[in-house]
């Protein structure tokens, strides 16, 4: 009788001599260059085979079913009637005679404008934005990696665009995931937010130097970077995307340089309010009027770029999974936010008190943690417990785990870019529900916050 044999797990009996033989030479810093070079060659090969992400992205078309189900709240029959009565409106294209009609998003936006102008006033054809109120800046942040920041941010941007808002997406993550989702092309740091931050510092330095010369001191020099940055405005950095109403300020690896440069500038001139840089530049360059919502995707770190993004934000969303580890580290993230921003306030307010000026007080219109990748069969208990402790800070809406995201392939990023005909209709509807609900929960915040500002404005003008 053969004795029972077990395969030992692979980590037993590793022969040290064999292991050494396989090892290869030690790596030095030039070794990284060789690895990078191998990657670059591989990348070129993949691109040559058409496996890259490049080549202009195009957005899919939208059918009458989808438009009347999700985008313009009218019955399909009425929609068709209005199109027949108005031959000047986009009529859509169909693959076959009498087949479903398909429209580009640009055409959908024109149709929506028509319904808003001509249709019933009782219906919400255009999403709410109070007159005279600036755009809202929304940051999606958590120093824990892989919690769903970029997915949440990209889906919110797309659903807001489908809803009719004018959206700007700013990628603050040098990994550039958001940039590739929106097909952005970024040569170097000069096409990222970097020049905006540099310009903010350069303007500060110019003012500082005037004060210095008044005191009879030597001015600090403006180097080439700073002089160059003074010529650059946000409009120079904005790229169009394959979405007609989503624009992008992209990122790529060089943006990481800002993490080293910002503290050097701050050391040079202590009075520079680095946390205001992004806010001030977005405002000064008119972007708060040009767009309705500005989404900031941040890196999984609490560095200077994230601090700038957080300080600029009106609404802060903190995605996290319903797991112990993510709950735990999100708690520490909030702790870090507290110590970072309160220590900035403390130092500023000491100086302000000495000068008899008004102090600094950071404030966010709304802060919400959002459960992502939620699996109700496994995580209901943990999520309920998180809800008990976090109360209203945790959005009651949980973004379900959906296979549609991973599945959607390289050219399409997520639910809103996917053609529903490629999926089982049930699967599609459920996947879409998950992100529509995330958007609805976000839009409630946005609308509430805008309304509060509008009321405060009315009170002031009286
Ligand atoms: N609702 C969801 N259902 C299924 N998968 C999801 C969902 N949300 C995010 N994911 C997946 O989780 C992974 C991490 O998501 P994402 O890249 O958005 O996280 P991140 O926080 O931006 O990561 P990083 O910290 O690296 O920037 C991705 O593979 C994404 O496809
Ligand atoms: Mg990300």
Coordinates of C-alpha atoms and ligand atoms in Angstrom, one line a residue:
X1 CA 0.0 0.0 0.0
X2 CA 1.5 3.3 -1.0
X3 CA 2.0 5.5 2.0
X4 CA 0.1 8.7 1.8
X5 CA 2.3 11.4 0.4
X6 CA 1.8 15.1 0.9
X7 CA 3.4 17.7 -1.3
X8 CA 5.3 19.9 1.1
X9 CA 4.5 23.6 0.8
X10 CA 6.9 25.3 -1.6
X11 CA 8.8 27.2 1.2
X12 CA 10.4 24.1 2.7
X13 CA 13.7 22.7 1.8
X14 CA 15.0 25.5 -0.3
X15 CA 18.6 24.7 -1.2
X16 CA 20.8 27.7 -0.3
X17 CA 23.3 27.0 -3.0
X18 CA 20.7 26.8 -5.7
X19 CA 19.1 29.9 -4.4
X20 CA 22.4 31.7 -4.6
X21 CA 23.0 30.5 -8.1
X22 CA 19.7 31.9 -9.3
X23 CA 20.2 35.2 -7.6
X24 CA 22.2 37.2 -10.1
X25 CA 24.4 40.2 -9.3
X26 CA 23.4 42.8 -6.7
X27 CA 21.6 45.8 -8.1
X28 CA 22.9 49.4 -8.0
X29 CA 21.3 52.6 -9.0
X30 CA 22.4 52.1 -12.7
X31 CA 20.5 48.8 -12.4
X32 CA 17.2 50.8 -12.2
X33 CA 18.1 52.5 -15.4
X34 CA 18.5 49.2 -17.1
X35 CA 15.2 48.0 -15.8
X36 CA 13.5 51.2 -16.9
X37 CA 15.1 50.8 -20.3
X38 CA 13.8 47.3 -20.6
X39 CA 10.3 48.5 -19.7
X40 CA 10.6 51.3 -22.3
X41 CA 11.5 48.7 -25.0
X42 CA 8.7 46.4 -23.9
X43 CA 6.3 49.3 -24.0
X44 CA 7.3 50.3 -27.5
X45 CA 6.8 46.7 -28.6
X46 CA 3.3 46.6 -27.0
X47 CA 2.5 49.9 -28.6
X48 CA 3.7 48.5 -32.0
X49 CA 1.2 45.6 -31.6
X50 CA -1.6 48.0 -30.9
X51 CA -1.8 47.0 -27.2
X52 CA -1.3 50.5 -25.8
X53 CA -3.7 53.0 -24.5
X54 CA -2.7 55.6 -27.0
X55 CA -4.5 56.8 -30.0
X56 CA -7.3 59.2 -29.4
X57 CA -10.1 57.9 -27.3
X58 CA -13.6 58.2 -28.5
X59 CA -16.7 58.1 -26.5
X60 CA -19.4 55.6 -27.4
X61 CA -22.9 56.6 -28.6
X62 CA -26.1 56.8 -26.6
X63 CA -29.3 55.2 -27.6
X64 CA -32.8 56.5 -27.3
X65 CA -33.4 53.9 -24.7
X66 CA -30.5 55.1 -22.6
X67 CA -31.2 58.7 -23.1
X68 CA -34.8 58.5 -22.0
X69 CA -34.0 56.0 -19.3
X70 CA -31.0 57.7 -17.7
X71 CA -30.3 61.2 -19.1
X72 CA -33.3 63.2 -20.2
X73 CA -36.5 62.6 -18.1
X74 CA -39.0 62.2 -20.9
X75 CA -40.9 59.2 -22.3
X76 CA -39.4 57.6 -25.3
X77 CA -42.5 58.2 -27.5
X78 CA -42.5 61.9 -26.5
X79 CA -38.8 62.1 -27.3
X80 CA -39.3 60.7 -30.8
X81 CA -42.2 63.0 -31.4
X82 CA -40.2 66.1 -30.4
X83 CA -37.4 65.0 -32.7
X84 CA -39.8 64.6 -35.6
X85 CA -41.3 68.0 -35.0
X86 CA -37.9 69.6 -34.9
X87 CA -35.9 68.5 -37.9
X88 CA -33.1 70.9 -37.0
X89 CA -32.4 68.9 -33.8
X90 CA -29.9 66.0 -34.0
X91 CA -31.9 63.0 -35.3
X92 CA -29.4 60.2 -34.4
X93 CA -28.1 57.4 -36.5
X94 CA -29.2 53.8 -36.8
X95 CA -27.3 50.8 -38.0
X96 CA -30.4 49.4 -39.8
X97 CA -33.7 50.7 -41.2
X98 CA -36.0 51.3 -38.3
X99 CA -33.3 50.2 -35.8
X100 CA -32.6 52.0 -32.6
X101 CA -31.3 55.6 -33.0
X102 CA -27.9 56.5 -31.5
X103 CA -26.5 59.9 -30.5
X104 CA -23.2 61.4 -29.5
X105 CA -23.0 62.9 -26.1
X106 CA -22.6 66.3 -27.7
X107 CA -26.0 65.7 -29.4
X108 CA -27.5 64.6 -26.1
X109 CA -26.4 67.8 -24.6
X110 CA -28.0 69.8 -27.4
X111 CA -31.2 67.8 -27.0
X112 CA -31.2 68.4 -23.3
X113 CA -30.8 72.2 -23.9
X114 CA -33.8 72.0 -26.2
X115 CA -35.9 70.3 -23.7
X116 CA -34.8 72.7 -21.0
X117 CA -35.8 75.7 -23.1
X118 CA -39.0 74.3 -24.6
X119 CA -40.2 71.5 -22.3
X120 CA -42.1 71.5 -19.1
X121 CA -40.7 73.8 -16.4
X122 CA -41.7 71.3 -13.8
X123 CA -39.1 68.8 -15.0
X124 CA -35.4 68.9 -14.1
X125 CA -33.7 69.0 -17.5
X126 CA -30.7 70.9 -16.2
X127 CA -29.1 70.1 -12.9
X128 CA -29.2 72.6 -10.2
X129 CA -26.6 75.3 -9.9
X130 CA -27.5 78.5 -8.2
X131 CA -26.7 81.7 -10.1
X132 CA -23.7 83.6 -9.1
X133 CA -22.2 80.8 -7.0
X134 CA -18.7 79.6 -7.9
X135 CA -18.0 76.0 -8.9
X136 CA -17.5 73.5 -6.2
X137 CA -14.2 71.8 -5.7
X138 CA -14.4 68.2 -4.8
X139 CA -11.3 66.2 -3.5
X140 CA -11.3 62.5 -3.3
X141 CA -8.6 61.4 -0.9
X142 CA -7.3 58.8 1.5
X143 CA -3.7 58.0 2.2
X144 CA -4.5 54.3 2.0
X145 CA -3.8 53.0 -1.6
X146 CA -6.2 51.1 -3.7
X147 CA -9.4 52.1 -1.8
X148 CA -11.2 53.3 -4.9
X149 CA -10.2 57.0 -5.0
X150 CA -9.6 57.2 -8.8
X151 CA -12.6 54.9 -9.7
X152 CA -14.9 56.9 -7.5
X153 CA -13.6 60.2 -8.8
X154 CA -13.7 59.2 -12.5
X155 CA -17.2 57.8 -12.2
X156 CA -18.5 60.9 -10.4
X157 CA -16.9 63.1 -13.1
X158 CA -18.6 61.1 -15.8
X159 CA -22.0 60.9 -14.1
X160 CA -21.9 64.6 -13.4
X161 CA -21.0 65.2 -17.1
X162 CA -23.9 63.0 -18.2
X163 CA -26.1 65.0 -15.9
X164 CA -25.2 68.1 -17.7
X165 CA -22.6 69.7 -15.5
X166 CA -19.4 71.2 -16.9
X167 CA -16.6 69.3 -15.3
X168 CA -12.9 69.8 -14.8
X169 CA -10.8 67.0 -13.6
X170 CA -7.4 67.7 -12.0
X171 CA -5.0 64.8 -11.5
X172 CA -2.8 65.4 -8.5
X173 CA -1.4 61.9 -8.6
X174 CA 1.9 61.5 -10.4
X175 CA 0.8 57.9 -11.2
X176 CA -1.5 59.6 -13.7
X177 CA -4.3 57.0 -13.6
X178 CA -7.0 59.7 -14.0
X179 CA -5.0 61.2 -16.9
X180 CA -5.0 57.9 -18.7
X181 CA -8.7 57.3 -18.0
X182 CA -9.4 60.6 -19.8
X183 CA -6.8 60.0 -22.5
X184 CA -4.6 62.9 -21.4
X185 CA -1.2 63.6 -22.9
X186 CA 1.4 65.0 -20.5
X187 CA 4.9 65.5 -21.7
X188 CA 6.4 66.7 -18.4
X189 CA 5.6 68.6 -15.2
X190 CA 5.0 71.8 -17.3
X191 CA 1.6 70.3 -18.4
X192 CA 0.5 69.5 -14.9
X193 CA -0.6 71.7 -12.0
X194 CA 3.1 72.3 -11.2
X195 CA 3.4 75.6 -13.0
X196 CA 0.3 76.9 -11.1
X197 CA 1.9 76.2 -7.8
X198 CA 5.2 77.7 -9.0
X199 CA 3.4 80.8 -10.2
X200 CA 1.7 81.2 -6.9
X201 CA 5.1 81.0 -5.2
X202 CA 6.7 83.4 -7.7
X203 CA 4.0 86.0 -7.2
X204 CA 4.5 85.7 -3.5
X205 CA 8.2 86.1 -3.9
X206 CA 7.8 89.2 -6.0
X207 CA 5.6 90.8 -3.3
X208 CA 8.1 89.6 -0.7
X209 CA 11.0 91.2 -2.7
X210 CA 9.2 94.6 -2.8
X211 CA 9.0 94.5 1.0
X212 CA 12.6 93.4 1.2
X213 CA 13.8 96.3 -1.0
X214 CA 11.7 98.7 1.1
X215 CA 13.6 97.4 4.1
X216 CA 16.8 97.9 2.2
X217 CA 17.5 94.2 1.9
X218 CA 18.6 92.2 -1.2
X219 CA 15.9 90.6 -3.2
X220 CA 15.7 86.8 -3.5
X221 CA 16.3 85.8 -7.1
X222 CA 13.6 84.4 -9.3
X223 CA 15.1 81.4 -11.1
X224 CA 14.2 80.3 -14.6
X225 CA 11.5 78.0 -13.3
X226 CA 9.7 80.7 -11.5
X227 CA 10.1 83.3 -14.3
X228 CA 8.7 80.7 -16.7
X229 CA 5.8 79.9 -14.4
X230 CA 4.7 83.5 -14.2
X231 CA 3.7 83.3 -17.9
X232 CA 1.5 80.3 -17.4
X233 CA -2.2 80.3 -16.6
X234 CA -4.6 77.4 -15.9
X235 CA -6.1 77.7 -19.4
X236 CA -2.7 76.7 -20.8
X237 CA -2.7 73.5 -19.0
X238 CA -6.3 72.4 -19.7
X239 CA -6.8 69.6 -22.2
X240 CA -10.0 68.6 -23.9
X241 CA -11.0 64.9 -23.4
X242 CA -13.2 62.5 -25.4
X243 CA -16.0 63.7 -23.2
X244 CA -17.4 67.0 -24.6
X245 CA -18.0 68.5 -21.1
X246 CA -15.1 67.1 -19.2
X247 CA -11.7 68.9 -19.4
X248 CA -8.5 67.7 -17.7
X249 CA -5.4 69.0 -16.1
X250 CA -3.2 65.9 -16.3
X251 CA -0.4 64.4 -14.3
X252 CA 2.6 62.2 -15.0
X253 CA 5.7 61.1 -13.0
X254 CA 7.5 64.4 -13.0
X255 CA 4.7 66.0 -11.0
X256 CA 6.2 64.2 -8.0
X257 CA 9.0 66.7 -8.2
X258 CA 6.6 69.2 -6.6
X259 CA 6.9 67.2 -3.4
X260 CA 10.6 68.2 -3.2
X261 CA 10.3 71.7 -4.6
X262 CA 7.5 73.0 -2.5
X263 CA 9.3 72.6 0.9
X264 CA 12.4 74.2 -0.6
X265 CA 10.3 77.3 -1.6
X266 CA 8.6 77.4 1.8
X267 CA 12.1 77.3 3.5
X268 CA 13.2 80.2 1.3
X269 CA 10.2 82.4 2.1
X270 CA 8.4 81.4 5.3
X271 CA 5.4 83.6 4.6
X272 CA 4.3 81.7 1.5
X273 CA 0.9 80.2 2.1
X274 CA 1.6 77.0 0.1
X275 CA -1.8 75.5 1.0
X276 CA -3.6 78.3 -0.8
X277 CA -1.7 77.9 -4.0
X278 CA -4.1 75.7 -5.9
X279 CA -7.3 77.4 -4.6
X280 CA -5.9 80.9 -5.5
X281 CA -4.8 80.0 -9.0
X282 CA -8.0 78.1 -9.9
X283 CA -9.9 81.2 -8.8
X284 CA -7.7 83.8 -10.3
X285 CA -7.7 82.1 -13.7
X286 CA -11.5 82.1 -13.7
X287 CA -12.1 78.4 -13.6
X288 CA -14.7 78.6 -10.8
X289 CA -16.9 80.4 -13.3
X290 CA -16.0 78.3 -16.3
X291 CA -16.9 75.0 -14.7
X292 CA -19.6 73.7 -12.4
X293 CA -17.6 71.0 -10.6
X294 CA -13.8 70.6 -10.3
X295 CA -12.8 67.1 -9.2
X296 CA -9.3 66.5 -7.7
X297 CA -7.9 63.0 -7.7
X298 CA -5.1 62.7 -5.1
X299 CA -2.3 60.3 -4.6
X300 CA -2.3 57.7 -1.7
X301 CA -0.2 60.0 0.5
X302 CA -0.6 63.1 2.6
X303 CA 2.1 65.1 0.7
X304 CA 2.1 68.7 -0.3
X305 CA 0.0 68.1 -3.5
X306 CA -2.6 66.3 -1.4
X307 CA -2.6 69.1 1.2
X308 CA -3.0 71.7 -1.6
X309 CA -5.9 69.6 -3.0
X310 CA -7.5 69.2 0.4
X311 CA -7.2 72.9 1.2
X312 CA -8.8 73.8 -2.1
X313 CA -11.7 71.4 -1.6
X314 CA -15.2 72.4 -0.6
X315 CA -16.3 68.8 -0.5
X316 CA -14.0 66.0 0.7
X317 CA -14.8 62.4 -0.1
X318 CA -12.8 59.7 1.6
X319 CA -13.3 56.3 0.0
X320 CA -12.6 53.2 2.0
X321 CA -13.5 49.5 1.9
X322 CA -15.5 47.9 4.6
X323 CA -12.6 46.0 6.1
X324 CA -10.8 46.3 9.4
X325 CA -7.5 47.4 7.9
X326 CA -9.1 50.1 5.7
X327 CA -11.2 51.4 8.6
X328 CA -8.2 51.4 10.8
X329 CA -6.0 53.3 8.4
X330 CA -8.8 55.7 7.5
X331 CA -9.0 56.6 11.1
X332 CA -5.4 57.4 11.1
X333 CA -5.8 59.4 7.9
X334 CA -8.3 61.7 9.7
X335 CA -5.9 62.0 12.6
X336 CA -3.2 63.1 10.2
X337 CA -5.6 65.6 8.6
X338 CA -6.3 67.0 12.0
X339 CA -2.7 67.4 13.0
X340 CA -1.7 68.8 9.6
X341 CA -4.3 71.4 9.3
X342 CA -4.5 72.4 12.9
X343 CA -0.7 72.9 13.0
X344 CA -0.9 75.2 9.9
X345 CA -3.7 77.1 11.7
X346 CA -1.7 77.4 14.9
X347 CA 1.4 78.8 13.3
X348 CA -0.6 81.2 11.1
X349 CA -2.8 82.4 13.9
X350 CA 0.2 83.2 16.1
X351 CA 1.6 85.4 13.4
X352 CA -1.9 86.9 12.7
X353 CA -2.5 87.7 16.3
X354 CA 0.8 89.5 16.6
X355 CA -0.1 91.6 13.6
X356 CA -3.7 92.1 14.7
X357 CA -5.0 90.3 11.6
X358 CA -7.8 87.9 11.1
X359 CA -6.7 84.3 11.7
X360 CA -6.8 81.3 9.5
X361 CA -9.6 78.8 9.8
X362 CA -9.9 75.9 7.3
X363 CA -13.4 74.8 6.6
X364 CA -15.0 72.2 4.4
X365 CA -18.7 72.4 3.3
X366 CA -19.0 68.6 3.7
X367 CA -16.8 65.7 4.5
X368 CA -18.0 62.1 3.9
X369 CA -16.4 58.7 4.1
X370 CA -17.8 56.5 1.4
X371 CA -17.7 52.7 1.5
X372 CA -16.5 51.3 -1.9
X373 CA -16.3 47.8 -3.3
X374 CA -19.0 46.8 -0.9
X375 CA -20.0 43.1 -0.7
X376 CA -23.2 42.9 1.3
X377 CA -22.9 39.1 1.7
X378 CA -19.5 39.5 3.5
X379 CA -19.3 43.0 4.9
X380 CA -22.7 44.0 6.2
X381 CA -21.7 43.6 9.9
X382 CA -18.5 45.5 9.6
X383 CA -20.2 48.3 7.5
X384 CA -23.0 48.6 10.1
X385 CA -20.5 48.9 12.9
X386 CA -18.5 51.6 10.9
X387 CA -21.8 53.4 10.5
X388 CA -22.5 53.3 14.2
X389 CA -19.1 54.9 15.0
X390 CA -18.9 57.4 12.1
X391 CA -22.5 58.4 12.1
X392 CA -23.4 60.9 9.4
X393 CA -19.8 61.3 8.4
X394 CA -20.1 57.9 6.7
X395 CA -22.3 58.2 3.6
X396 CA -25.3 55.9 4.1
X397 CA -24.9 54.9 0.5
X398 CA -22.4 52.0 -0.1
X399 CA -20.9 51.6 -3.5
X400 CA -21.3 47.9 -4.4
X401 CA -18.5 45.8 -5.7
X402 CA -19.1 45.4 -9.4
X403 CA -17.4 43.1 -11.8
X404 CA -18.1 45.5 -14.6
X405 CA -15.2 47.8 -13.5
X406 CA -12.4 45.3 -13.8
X407 CA -14.0 43.7 -16.9
X408 CA -14.4 46.9 -18.9
X409 CA -11.1 46.6 -20.7
X410 CA -8.4 49.1 -21.5
X411 CA -10.2 51.5 -23.8
X412 CA -13.3 51.8 -21.6
X413 CA -13.0 52.9 -18.1
X414 CA -15.9 51.9 -16.0
X415 CA -19.7 51.8 -16.3
X416 CA -20.4 55.0 -18.1
X417 CA -18.0 54.3 -21.0
X418 CA -19.1 50.8 -21.5
X419 CA -21.7 49.9 -24.2
X420 CA -24.5 48.1 -22.5
X421 CA -24.9 45.8 -25.5
X422 CA -21.6 44.2 -24.5
X423 CA -23.1 43.0 -21.2
X424 CA -26.0 41.0 -20.0
X425 CA -28.7 43.7 -19.5
X426 CA -29.3 42.7 -15.9
X427 CA -25.6 42.9 -15.0
X428 CA -25.4 46.2 -16.7
X429 CA -28.4 47.7 -14.9
X430 CA -27.1 46.5 -11.5
X431 CA -23.5 47.8 -12.1
X432 CA -24.8 51.1 -13.3
X433 CA -27.2 51.4 -10.3
X434 CA -24.1 51.1 -8.0
X435 CA -22.5 54.2 -9.5
X436 CA -25.7 56.1 -10.1
X437 CA -26.4 55.8 -6.4
X438 CA -22.9 57.0 -5.6
X439 CA -23.5 60.0 -7.8
X440 CA -26.9 60.6 -6.3
X441 CA -25.5 60.6 -2.8
X442 CA -22.8 63.0 -3.9
X443 CA -25.2 65.2 -5.8
X444 CA -27.4 65.6 -2.6
X445 CA -24.3 67.0 -0.9
X446 CA -23.5 69.3 -3.8
X447 CA -27.0 70.6 -4.1
X448 CA -27.3 71.1 -0.3
X449 CA -24.0 72.9 -0.1
X450 CA -24.9 75.2 -3.0
X451 CA -28.3 75.9 -1.6
X452 CA -26.7 76.9 1.8
X453 CA -24.3 79.3 0.0
X454 CA -27.2 80.7 -2.0
X455 CA -29.3 81.3 1.2
X456 CA -26.3 82.9 2.9
X457 CA -25.8 85.2 -0.1
X458 CA -29.5 86.2 -0.1
X459 CA -29.2 87.0 3.7
X460 CA -26.2 89.2 3.0
X461 CA -27.8 91.1 0.1
X462 CA -31.0 91.0 1.9
Ligands
LIG1 N1 -17.0 49.5 -6.9 C1 -16.0 48.8 -7.3 N2 -16.2 47.5 -7.7 C2 -15.2 46.7 -8.1 N3 -13.9 47.1 -8.2 C3 -13.7 48.4 -7.8 C4 -14.7 49.3 -7.4 N4 -14.1 50.5 -7.1 C5 -12.8 50.3 -7.3 N5 -12.5 49.0 -7.8 C6 -11.2 48.5 -8.2 O1 -10.3 48.6 -7.1 C7 -9.0 48.9 -7.6 C8 -8.4 50.1 -6.9 O2 -9.2 51.2 -7.3 P1 -8.6 52.7 -7.6 O3 -7.5 52.6 -8.5 O4 -9.8 53.5 -7.9 O5 -8.1 53.0 -6.1 P2 -7.2 54.2 -5.7 O6 -7.5 54.5 -4.3 O7 -7.3 55.4 -6.6 O8 -5.7 53.6 -5.8 P3 -4.3 54.5 -5.6 O9 -4.2 54.7 -4.1 O10 -3.3 53.6 -6.2 O11 -4.5 55.8 -6.3 C9 -9.1 49.0 -9.1 O12 -8.7 47.8 -9.6 C10 -10.5 49.2 -9.3 O13 -10.9 48.7 -10.6
LIG2 MG1 -5.8 56.5 -7.6

